[in-house]
Short mmCIF file of C-alpha atoms in Angstrom, two decimals:
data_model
loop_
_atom_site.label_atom_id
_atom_site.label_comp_id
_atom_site.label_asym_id
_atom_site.label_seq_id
_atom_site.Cartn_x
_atom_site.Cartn_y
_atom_site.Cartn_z
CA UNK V 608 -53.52 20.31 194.82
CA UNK V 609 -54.44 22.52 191.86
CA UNK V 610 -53.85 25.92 193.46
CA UNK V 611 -55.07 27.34 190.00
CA UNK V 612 -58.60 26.11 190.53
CA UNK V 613 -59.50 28.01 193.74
CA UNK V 614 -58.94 31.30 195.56
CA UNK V 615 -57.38 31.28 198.58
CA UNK V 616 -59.76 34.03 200.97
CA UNK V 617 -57.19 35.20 203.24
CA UNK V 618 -59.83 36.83 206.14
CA UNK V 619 -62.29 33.74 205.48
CA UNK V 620 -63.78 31.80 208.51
CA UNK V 621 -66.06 29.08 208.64
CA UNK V 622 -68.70 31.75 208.39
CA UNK V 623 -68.12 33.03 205.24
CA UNK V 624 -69.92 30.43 203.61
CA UNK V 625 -73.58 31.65 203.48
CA UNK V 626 -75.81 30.40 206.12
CA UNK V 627 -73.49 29.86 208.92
CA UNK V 628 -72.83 31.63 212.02
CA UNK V 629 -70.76 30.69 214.87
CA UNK V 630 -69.66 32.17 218.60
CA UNK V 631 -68.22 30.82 221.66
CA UNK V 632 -67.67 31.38 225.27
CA UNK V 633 -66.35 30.44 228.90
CA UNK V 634 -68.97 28.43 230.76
CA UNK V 635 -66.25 26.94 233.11
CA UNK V 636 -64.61 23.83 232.08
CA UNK V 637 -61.06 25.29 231.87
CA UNK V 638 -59.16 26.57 234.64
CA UNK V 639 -58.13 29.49 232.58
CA UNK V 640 -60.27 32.51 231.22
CA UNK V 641 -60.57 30.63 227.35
CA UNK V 642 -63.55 30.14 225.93
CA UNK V 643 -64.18 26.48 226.61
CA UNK V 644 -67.98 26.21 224.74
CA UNK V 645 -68.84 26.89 220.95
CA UNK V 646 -71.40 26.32 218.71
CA UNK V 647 -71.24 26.50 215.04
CA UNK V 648 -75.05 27.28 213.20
CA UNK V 649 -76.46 26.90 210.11
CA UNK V 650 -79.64 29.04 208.96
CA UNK V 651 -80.95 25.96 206.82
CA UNK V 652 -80.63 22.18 207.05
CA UNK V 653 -77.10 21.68 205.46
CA UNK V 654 -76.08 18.33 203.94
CA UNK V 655 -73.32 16.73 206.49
CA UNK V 656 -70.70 14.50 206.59
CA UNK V 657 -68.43 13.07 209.33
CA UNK V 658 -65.42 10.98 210.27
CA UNK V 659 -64.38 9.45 212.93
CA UNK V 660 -61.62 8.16 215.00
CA UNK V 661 -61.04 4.28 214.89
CA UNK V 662 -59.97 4.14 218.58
CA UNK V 663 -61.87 1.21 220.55
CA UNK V 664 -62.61 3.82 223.33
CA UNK V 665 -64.83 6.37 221.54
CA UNK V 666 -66.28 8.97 223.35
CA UNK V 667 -69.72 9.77 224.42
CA UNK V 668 -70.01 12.42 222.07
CA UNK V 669 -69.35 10.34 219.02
CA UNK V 670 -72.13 7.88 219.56
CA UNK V 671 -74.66 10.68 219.71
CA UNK V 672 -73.33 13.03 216.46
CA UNK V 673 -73.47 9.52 214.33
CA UNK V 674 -77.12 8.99 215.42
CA UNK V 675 -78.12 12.64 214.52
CA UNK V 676 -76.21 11.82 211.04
CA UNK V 677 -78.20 9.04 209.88
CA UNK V 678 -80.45 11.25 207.36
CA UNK V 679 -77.18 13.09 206.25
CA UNK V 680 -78.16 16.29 207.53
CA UNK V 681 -77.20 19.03 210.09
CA UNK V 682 -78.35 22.54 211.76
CA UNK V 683 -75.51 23.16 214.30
CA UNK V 684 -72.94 21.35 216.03
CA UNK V 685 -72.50 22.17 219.98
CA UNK V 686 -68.48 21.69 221.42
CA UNK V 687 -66.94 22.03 224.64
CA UNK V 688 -63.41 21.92 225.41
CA UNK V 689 -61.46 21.08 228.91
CA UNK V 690 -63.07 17.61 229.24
CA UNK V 691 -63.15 15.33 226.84
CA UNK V 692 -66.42 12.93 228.31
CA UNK V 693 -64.65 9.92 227.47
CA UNK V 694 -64.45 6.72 229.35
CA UNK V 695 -66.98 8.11 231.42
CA UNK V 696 -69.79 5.48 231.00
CA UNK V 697 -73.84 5.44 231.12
CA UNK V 698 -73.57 9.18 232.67
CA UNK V 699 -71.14 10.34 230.12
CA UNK V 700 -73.20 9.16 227.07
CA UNK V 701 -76.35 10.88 229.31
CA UNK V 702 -74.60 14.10 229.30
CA UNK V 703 -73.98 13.77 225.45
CA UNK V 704 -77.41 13.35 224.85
CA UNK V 705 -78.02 16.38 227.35
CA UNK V 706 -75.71 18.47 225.80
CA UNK V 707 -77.65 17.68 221.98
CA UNK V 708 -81.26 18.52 224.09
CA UNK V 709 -80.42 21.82 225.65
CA UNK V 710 -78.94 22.76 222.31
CA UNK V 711 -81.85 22.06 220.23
CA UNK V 712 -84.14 23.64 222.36
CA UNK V 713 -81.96 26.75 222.56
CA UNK V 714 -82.45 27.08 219.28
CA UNK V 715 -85.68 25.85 218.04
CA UNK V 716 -83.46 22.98 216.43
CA UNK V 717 -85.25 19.37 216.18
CA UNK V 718 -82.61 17.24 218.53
CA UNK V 719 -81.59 15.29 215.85
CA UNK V 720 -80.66 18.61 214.11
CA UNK V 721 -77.33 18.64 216.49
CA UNK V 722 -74.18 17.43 216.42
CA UNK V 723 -71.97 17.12 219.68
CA UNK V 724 -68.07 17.40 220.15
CA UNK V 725 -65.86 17.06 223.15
CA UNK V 726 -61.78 17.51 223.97
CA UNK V 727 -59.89 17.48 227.04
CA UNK V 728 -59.03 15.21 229.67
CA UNK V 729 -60.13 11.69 229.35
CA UNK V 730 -62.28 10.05 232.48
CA UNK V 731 -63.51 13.01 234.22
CA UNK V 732 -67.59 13.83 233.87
CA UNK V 733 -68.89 16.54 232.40
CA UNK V 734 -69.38 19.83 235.15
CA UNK V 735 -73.44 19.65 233.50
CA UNK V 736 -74.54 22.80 235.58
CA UNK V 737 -71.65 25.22 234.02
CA UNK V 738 -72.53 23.39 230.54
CA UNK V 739 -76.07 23.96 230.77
CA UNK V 740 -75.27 27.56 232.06
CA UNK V 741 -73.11 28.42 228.72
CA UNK V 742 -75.57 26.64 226.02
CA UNK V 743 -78.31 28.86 228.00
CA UNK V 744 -76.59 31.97 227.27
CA UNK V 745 -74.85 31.01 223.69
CA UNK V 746 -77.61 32.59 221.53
CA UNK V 747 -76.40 36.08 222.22
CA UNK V 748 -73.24 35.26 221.50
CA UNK V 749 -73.71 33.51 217.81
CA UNK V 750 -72.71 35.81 215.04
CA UNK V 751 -72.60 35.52 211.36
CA UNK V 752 -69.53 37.67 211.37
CA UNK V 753 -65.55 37.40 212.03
CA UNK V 754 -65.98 37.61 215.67
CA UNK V 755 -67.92 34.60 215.90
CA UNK V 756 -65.63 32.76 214.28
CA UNK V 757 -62.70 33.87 216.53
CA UNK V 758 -64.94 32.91 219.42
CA UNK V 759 -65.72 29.29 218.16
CA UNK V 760 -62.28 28.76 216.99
CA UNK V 761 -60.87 29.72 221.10
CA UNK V 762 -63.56 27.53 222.40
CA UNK V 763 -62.03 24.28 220.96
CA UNK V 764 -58.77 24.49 221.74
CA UNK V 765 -56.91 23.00 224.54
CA UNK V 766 -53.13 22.66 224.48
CA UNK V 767 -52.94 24.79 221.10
CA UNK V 768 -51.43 27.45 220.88
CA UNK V 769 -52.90 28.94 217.95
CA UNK V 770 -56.34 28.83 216.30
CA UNK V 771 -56.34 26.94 213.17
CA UNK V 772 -57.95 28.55 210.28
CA UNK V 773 -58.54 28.20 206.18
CA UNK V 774 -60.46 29.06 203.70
CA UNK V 775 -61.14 29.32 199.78
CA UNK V 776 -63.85 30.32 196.79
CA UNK V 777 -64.22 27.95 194.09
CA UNK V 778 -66.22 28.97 190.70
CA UNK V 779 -68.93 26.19 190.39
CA UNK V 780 -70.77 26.22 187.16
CA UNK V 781 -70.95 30.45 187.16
CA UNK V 782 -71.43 31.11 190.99
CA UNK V 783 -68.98 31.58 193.62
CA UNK V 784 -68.48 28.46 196.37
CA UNK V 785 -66.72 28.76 199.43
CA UNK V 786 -65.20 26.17 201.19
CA UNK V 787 -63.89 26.81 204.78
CA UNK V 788 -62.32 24.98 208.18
CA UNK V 789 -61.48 25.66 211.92
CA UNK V 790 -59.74 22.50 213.57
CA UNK V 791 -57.89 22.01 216.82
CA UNK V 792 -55.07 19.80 217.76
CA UNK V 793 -51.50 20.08 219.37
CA UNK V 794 -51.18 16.77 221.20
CA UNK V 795 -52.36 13.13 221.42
CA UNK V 796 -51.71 13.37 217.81
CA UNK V 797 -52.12 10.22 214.84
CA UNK V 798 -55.31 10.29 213.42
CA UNK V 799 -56.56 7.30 211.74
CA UNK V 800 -59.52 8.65 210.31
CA UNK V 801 -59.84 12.36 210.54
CA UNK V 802 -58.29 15.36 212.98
CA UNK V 803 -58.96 15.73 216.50
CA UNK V 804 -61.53 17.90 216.43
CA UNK V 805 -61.95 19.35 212.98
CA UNK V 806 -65.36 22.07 211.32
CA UNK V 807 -65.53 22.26 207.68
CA UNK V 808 -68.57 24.43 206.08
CA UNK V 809 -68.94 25.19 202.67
CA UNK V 810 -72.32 26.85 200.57
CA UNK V 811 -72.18 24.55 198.04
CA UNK V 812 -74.93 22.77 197.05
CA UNK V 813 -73.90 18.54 197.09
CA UNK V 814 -75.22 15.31 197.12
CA UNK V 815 -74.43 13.61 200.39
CA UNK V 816 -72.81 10.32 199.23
CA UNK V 817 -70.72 13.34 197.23
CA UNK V 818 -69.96 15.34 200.74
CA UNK V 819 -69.27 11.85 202.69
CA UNK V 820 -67.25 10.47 199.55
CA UNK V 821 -65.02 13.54 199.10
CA UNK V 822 -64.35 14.14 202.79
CA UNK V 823 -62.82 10.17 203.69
CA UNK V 824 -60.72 10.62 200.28
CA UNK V 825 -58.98 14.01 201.16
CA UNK V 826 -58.37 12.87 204.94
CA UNK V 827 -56.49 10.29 203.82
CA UNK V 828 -54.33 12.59 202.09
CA UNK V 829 -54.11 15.32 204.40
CA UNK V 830 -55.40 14.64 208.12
CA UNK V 831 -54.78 10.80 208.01
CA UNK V 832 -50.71 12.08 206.56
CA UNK V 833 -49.87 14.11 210.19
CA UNK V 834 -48.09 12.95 213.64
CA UNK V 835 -47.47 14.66 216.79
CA UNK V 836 -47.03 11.62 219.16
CA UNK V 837 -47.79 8.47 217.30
CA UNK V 838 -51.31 8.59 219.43
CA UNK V 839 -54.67 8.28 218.43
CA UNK V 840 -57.09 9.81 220.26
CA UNK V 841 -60.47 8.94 221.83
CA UNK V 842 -62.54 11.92 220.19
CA UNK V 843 -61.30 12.39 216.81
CA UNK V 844 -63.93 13.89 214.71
CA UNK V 845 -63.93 15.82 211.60
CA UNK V 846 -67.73 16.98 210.10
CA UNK V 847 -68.40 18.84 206.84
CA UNK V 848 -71.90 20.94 207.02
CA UNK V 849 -72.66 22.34 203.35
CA UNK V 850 -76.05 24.72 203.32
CA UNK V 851 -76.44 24.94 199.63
CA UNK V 852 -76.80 28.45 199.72
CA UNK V 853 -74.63 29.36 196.87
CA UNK V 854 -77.98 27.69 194.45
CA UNK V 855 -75.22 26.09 192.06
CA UNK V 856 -76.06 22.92 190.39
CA UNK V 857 -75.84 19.93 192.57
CA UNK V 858 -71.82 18.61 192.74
CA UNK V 859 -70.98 14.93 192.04
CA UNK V 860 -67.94 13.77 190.79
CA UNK V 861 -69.58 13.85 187.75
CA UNK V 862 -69.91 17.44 187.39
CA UNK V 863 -67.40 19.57 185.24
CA UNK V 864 -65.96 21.60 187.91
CA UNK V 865 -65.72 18.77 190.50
CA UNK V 866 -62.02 18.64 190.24
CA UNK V 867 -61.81 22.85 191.42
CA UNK V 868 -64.65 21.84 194.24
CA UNK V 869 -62.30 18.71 195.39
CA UNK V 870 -58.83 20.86 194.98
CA UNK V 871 -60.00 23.66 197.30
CA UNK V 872 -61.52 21.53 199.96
CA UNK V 873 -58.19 19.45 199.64
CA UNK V 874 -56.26 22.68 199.92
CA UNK V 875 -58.36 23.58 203.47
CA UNK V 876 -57.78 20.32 204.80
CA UNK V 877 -54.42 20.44 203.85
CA UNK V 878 -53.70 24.11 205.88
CA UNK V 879 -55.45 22.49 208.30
CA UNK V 880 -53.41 19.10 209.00
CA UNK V 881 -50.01 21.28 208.44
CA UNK V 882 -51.37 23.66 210.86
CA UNK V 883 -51.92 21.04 213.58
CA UNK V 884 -48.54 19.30 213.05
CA UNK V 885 -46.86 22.49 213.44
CA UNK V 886 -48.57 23.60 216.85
CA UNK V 887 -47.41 19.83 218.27
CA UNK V 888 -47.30 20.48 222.00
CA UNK V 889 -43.59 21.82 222.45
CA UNK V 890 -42.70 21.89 218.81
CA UNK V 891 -40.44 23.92 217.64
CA UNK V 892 -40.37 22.90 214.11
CA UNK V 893 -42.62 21.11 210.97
CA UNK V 894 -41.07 18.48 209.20
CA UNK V 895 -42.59 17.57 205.99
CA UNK V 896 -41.63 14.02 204.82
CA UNK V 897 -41.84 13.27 200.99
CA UNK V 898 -41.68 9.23 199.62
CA UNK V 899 -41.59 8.96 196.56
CA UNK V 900 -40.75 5.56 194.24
CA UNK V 901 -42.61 3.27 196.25
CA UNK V 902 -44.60 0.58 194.85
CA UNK V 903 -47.97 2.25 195.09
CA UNK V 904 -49.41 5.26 196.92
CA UNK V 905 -50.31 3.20 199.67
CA UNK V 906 -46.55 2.18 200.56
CA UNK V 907 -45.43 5.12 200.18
CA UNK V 908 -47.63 6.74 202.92
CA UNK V 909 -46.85 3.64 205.39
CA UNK V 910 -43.15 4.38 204.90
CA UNK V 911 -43.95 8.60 205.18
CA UNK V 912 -46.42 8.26 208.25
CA UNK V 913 -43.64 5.79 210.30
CA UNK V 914 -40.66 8.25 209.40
CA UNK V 915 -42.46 10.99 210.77
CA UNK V 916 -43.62 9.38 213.34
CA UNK V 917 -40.13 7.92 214.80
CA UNK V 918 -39.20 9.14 217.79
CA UNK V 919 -35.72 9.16 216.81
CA UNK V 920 -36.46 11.26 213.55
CA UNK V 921 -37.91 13.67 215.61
CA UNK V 922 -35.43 13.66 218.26
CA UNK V 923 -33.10 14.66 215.47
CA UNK V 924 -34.66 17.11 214.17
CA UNK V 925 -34.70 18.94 217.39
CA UNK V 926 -31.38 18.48 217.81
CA UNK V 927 -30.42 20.03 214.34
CA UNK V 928 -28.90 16.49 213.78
CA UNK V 929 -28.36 15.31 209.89
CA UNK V 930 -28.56 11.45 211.36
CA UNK V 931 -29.68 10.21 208.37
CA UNK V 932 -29.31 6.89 209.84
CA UNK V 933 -32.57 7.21 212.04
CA UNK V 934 -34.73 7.83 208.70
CA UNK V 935 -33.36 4.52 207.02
CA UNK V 936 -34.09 2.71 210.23
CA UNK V 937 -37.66 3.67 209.97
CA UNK V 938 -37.91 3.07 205.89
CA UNK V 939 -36.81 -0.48 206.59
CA UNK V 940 -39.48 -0.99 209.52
CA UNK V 941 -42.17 0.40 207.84
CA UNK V 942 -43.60 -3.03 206.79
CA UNK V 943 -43.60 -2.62 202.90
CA UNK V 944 -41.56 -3.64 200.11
CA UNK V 945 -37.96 -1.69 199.70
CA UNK V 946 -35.08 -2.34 197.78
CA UNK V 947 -32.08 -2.00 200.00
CA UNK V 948 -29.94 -1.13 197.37
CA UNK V 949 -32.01 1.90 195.48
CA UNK V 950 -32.76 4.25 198.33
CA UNK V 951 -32.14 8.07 198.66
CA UNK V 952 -32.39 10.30 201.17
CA UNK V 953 -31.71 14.15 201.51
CA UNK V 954 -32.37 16.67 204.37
CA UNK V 955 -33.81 19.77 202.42
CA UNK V 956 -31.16 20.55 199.66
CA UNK V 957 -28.76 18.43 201.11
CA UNK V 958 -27.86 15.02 199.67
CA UNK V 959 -27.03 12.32 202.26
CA UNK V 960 -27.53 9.31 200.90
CA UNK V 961 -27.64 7.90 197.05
CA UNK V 962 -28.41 3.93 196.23
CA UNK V 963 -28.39 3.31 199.79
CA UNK V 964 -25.04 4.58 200.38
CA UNK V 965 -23.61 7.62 202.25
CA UNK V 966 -22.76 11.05 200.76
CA UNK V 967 -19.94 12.95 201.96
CA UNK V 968 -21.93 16.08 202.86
CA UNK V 969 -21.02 19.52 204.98
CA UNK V 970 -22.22 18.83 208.14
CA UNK V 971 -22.29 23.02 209.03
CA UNK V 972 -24.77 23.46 205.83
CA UNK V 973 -26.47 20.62 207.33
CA UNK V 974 -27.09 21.96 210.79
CA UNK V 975 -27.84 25.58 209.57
CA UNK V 976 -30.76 23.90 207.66
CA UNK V 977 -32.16 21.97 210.34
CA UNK V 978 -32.49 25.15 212.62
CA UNK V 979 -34.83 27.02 210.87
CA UNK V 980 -38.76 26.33 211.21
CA UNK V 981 -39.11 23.83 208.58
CA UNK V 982 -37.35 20.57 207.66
CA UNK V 983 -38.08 19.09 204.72
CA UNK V 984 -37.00 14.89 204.31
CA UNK V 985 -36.92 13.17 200.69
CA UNK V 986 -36.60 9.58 199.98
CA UNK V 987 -36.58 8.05 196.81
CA UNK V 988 -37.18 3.94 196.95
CA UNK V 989 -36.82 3.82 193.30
CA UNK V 990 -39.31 0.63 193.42
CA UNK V 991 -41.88 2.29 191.47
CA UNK V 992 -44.56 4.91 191.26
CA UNK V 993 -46.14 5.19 193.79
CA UNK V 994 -45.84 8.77 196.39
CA UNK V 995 -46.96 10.36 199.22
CA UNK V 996 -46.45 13.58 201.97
CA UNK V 997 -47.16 13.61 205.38
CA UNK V 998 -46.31 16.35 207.63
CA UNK V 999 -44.95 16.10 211.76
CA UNK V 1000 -43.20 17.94 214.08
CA UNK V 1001 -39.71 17.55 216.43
CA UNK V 1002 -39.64 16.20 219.80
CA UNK V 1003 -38.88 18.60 222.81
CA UNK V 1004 -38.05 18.51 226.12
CA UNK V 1005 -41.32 20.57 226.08
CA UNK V 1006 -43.60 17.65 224.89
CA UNK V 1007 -42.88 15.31 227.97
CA UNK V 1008 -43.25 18.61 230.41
CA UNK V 1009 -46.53 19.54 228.95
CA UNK V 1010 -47.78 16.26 229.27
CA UNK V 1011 -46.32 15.11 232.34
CA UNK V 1012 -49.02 17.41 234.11
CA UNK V 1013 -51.86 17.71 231.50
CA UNK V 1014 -54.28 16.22 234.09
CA UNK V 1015 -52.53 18.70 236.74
#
């Protein structure tokens, strides 16, 4: 993604862009001591953008952040974690709206300043008094510093089991721009439109059709590219705030350092996705599937996404297995154009198959390879030009347990 054209800030958050501020706490929701409510703030109206899952059943919270985006623009966005108010009817979509209230008036915000995101447990109503209770007391606990940050990034996590974190400086016509993201994820994994939940701030100053534009085109190639479980979940939602702050001249893809701007929010996105795959509930391991030769970009990410997505494949993997055999299965099922004859496969450095026929290979090499922490698959259709990566985990014995008693 043009690593040359940014700077990677190693202790950035999504408040070092200027303007922002962030902070979390535990109002209740979760069983555990985790912060389960966060709010992220910006000082000035910042030009937003959002995506959103294309699952039938959309939660509550969804309905209410795309009505607060209809002029394009955002002061904060309000999140709780440990209930997901989804499927949860009139009174669900009532406590959305709540939720957007209490925050505004916490925080001198018009209501259509605020955006509002949910994750947890489908079908359950929000507990409103212990919500209301945490948004009361959330001022004191916004900060335009590191710790706020951490805070926010605990409160949206669920299953995770690590915060997910990125962030970069681009130079924009003379002045520094920072682009940054916090995201959560582990399970209920296949995003058809964005991540679970995922934050992006930046202090660039951008049109919105720019900010909207940009952030559908790199999902695609990043957030729309990962699989945990092959399921897409209710509350998906990814938003971009940027506050303009860093006063450079107004991006568009027209401007001369668009392609740096659009490489390091790619690169955050990217962290971001690879982050998520790699925390998959019970994982032990990231795969990273590469197509390549297939007869247009859009092929090539069918074939990537169903690979990594085969339950088999991952079953494999976690079993240190070299069954080649399962990834050709899921190239031919894929649903778009292959030669049978021309295909290639190899596990990491290892050469399995060659024109669609088997390599003699050394099956200890093999097995070494697939133990450590990440496996990466090649295939080569040798149809054309078209490519693409998307990034998974293995399956686990861990996965069902987890899940077998997420409600529980």
């Amino acid at each position: 993604m043009g690593e040359k054209l940014y700077t990677v800030v190693e202790d950035g958050s999504i408040v070092t862009p200027q303007g922002f501020r962030a902070g979390g706490l535990h109002c209740g929701l979760k069983k555990t001591e985790r912060n389960d409510l966060g709010l992220v703030l910006c000082d000035v109206p910042a030009v937003s953008a959002a995506v959103y899952t294309t699952n039938a059943f959309q939660a509550a919270p969804l309905k209410v952040t795309r009505e607060s985006l209809v002029n394009g623009s955002l002061r904060a966005v309000i999140v709780n974690s440990g209930n997901a108010n989804a499927c949860t009817g009139k009174q669900g979509e009532e406590d959305a709206y709540r939720m957007r209230a209490l925050t505004a008036a916490r925080f001198d915000l018009a209501e259509e300043d605020v955006a509002v995101a949910s994750t947890g447990v489908i079908g359950e109503l929000l507990k409103m008094d212990r919500v209301e209770s945490g948004i009361a007391a959330l001022p004191e606990q916004i900060h335009p510093a590191a710790e706020g940050a951490e805070a926010f990034s605990q409160a949206i996590l669920t299953t995770d089991l690590v915060k997910k974190e990125a962030c970069v400086a681009v130079q924009v016509g003379g002045k520094t721009v920072t682009i940054a993201g916090a995201a959560k994820g582990s399970g209920m994994i296949h995003p058809n439109m964005a991540t679970m939940l995922g934050f992006m701030t930046t202090d660039a100053t951008i049109s919105p059709d720019a900010l909207q534009q940009l952030l559908r085109s790199t999902t695609d190639l990043t957030f729309n590219m990962i699989t945990v479980d092959g399921d897409t979940s209710t509350n998906d939602m990814l938003v971009a705030m940027a506050s303009g702050l860093a006063d450079n001249d107004t991006l568009t893809p027209q401007h001369p350092d668009w392609e740096a701007f659009a490489a390091g929010f790619g690169y955050v996105c990217q962290v971001l996705a690879k982050a998520i795959a790699r925390d998959g509930e019970g994982a032990n391991r990231l795969i990273e599937v590469r197509v390549a030769g297939a007869e247009c970009d859009s092929d090539a990410q069918a074939i990537a996404k169903t690979i990594i997505g085969s339950s088999l494949v991952k079953s494999a993997m976690f079993g240190a297995d070299a069954n080649w055999g399962r990834i050709i299965a899921a190239v031919g099922r894929a649903g778009r154009p292959v030669n049978p004859e021309t295909v290639d496969i190899a596990i990491g450095p290892i050469a399995v198959l060659e024109q669609s026929r088997p390599l003699p290979f050394d099956e200890e090499a093999a097995l070494a390879y697939l133990q450590g922490d990440t496996i990466h698959i090649d295939v080569h259709l040798h149809t054309g030009s078209g490519s693409a990566v998307a990034w998974g985990c293995d399956l686990t014995y861990d996965y069902v347990r987890i899940n077998a008693a997420y409600r529980t």
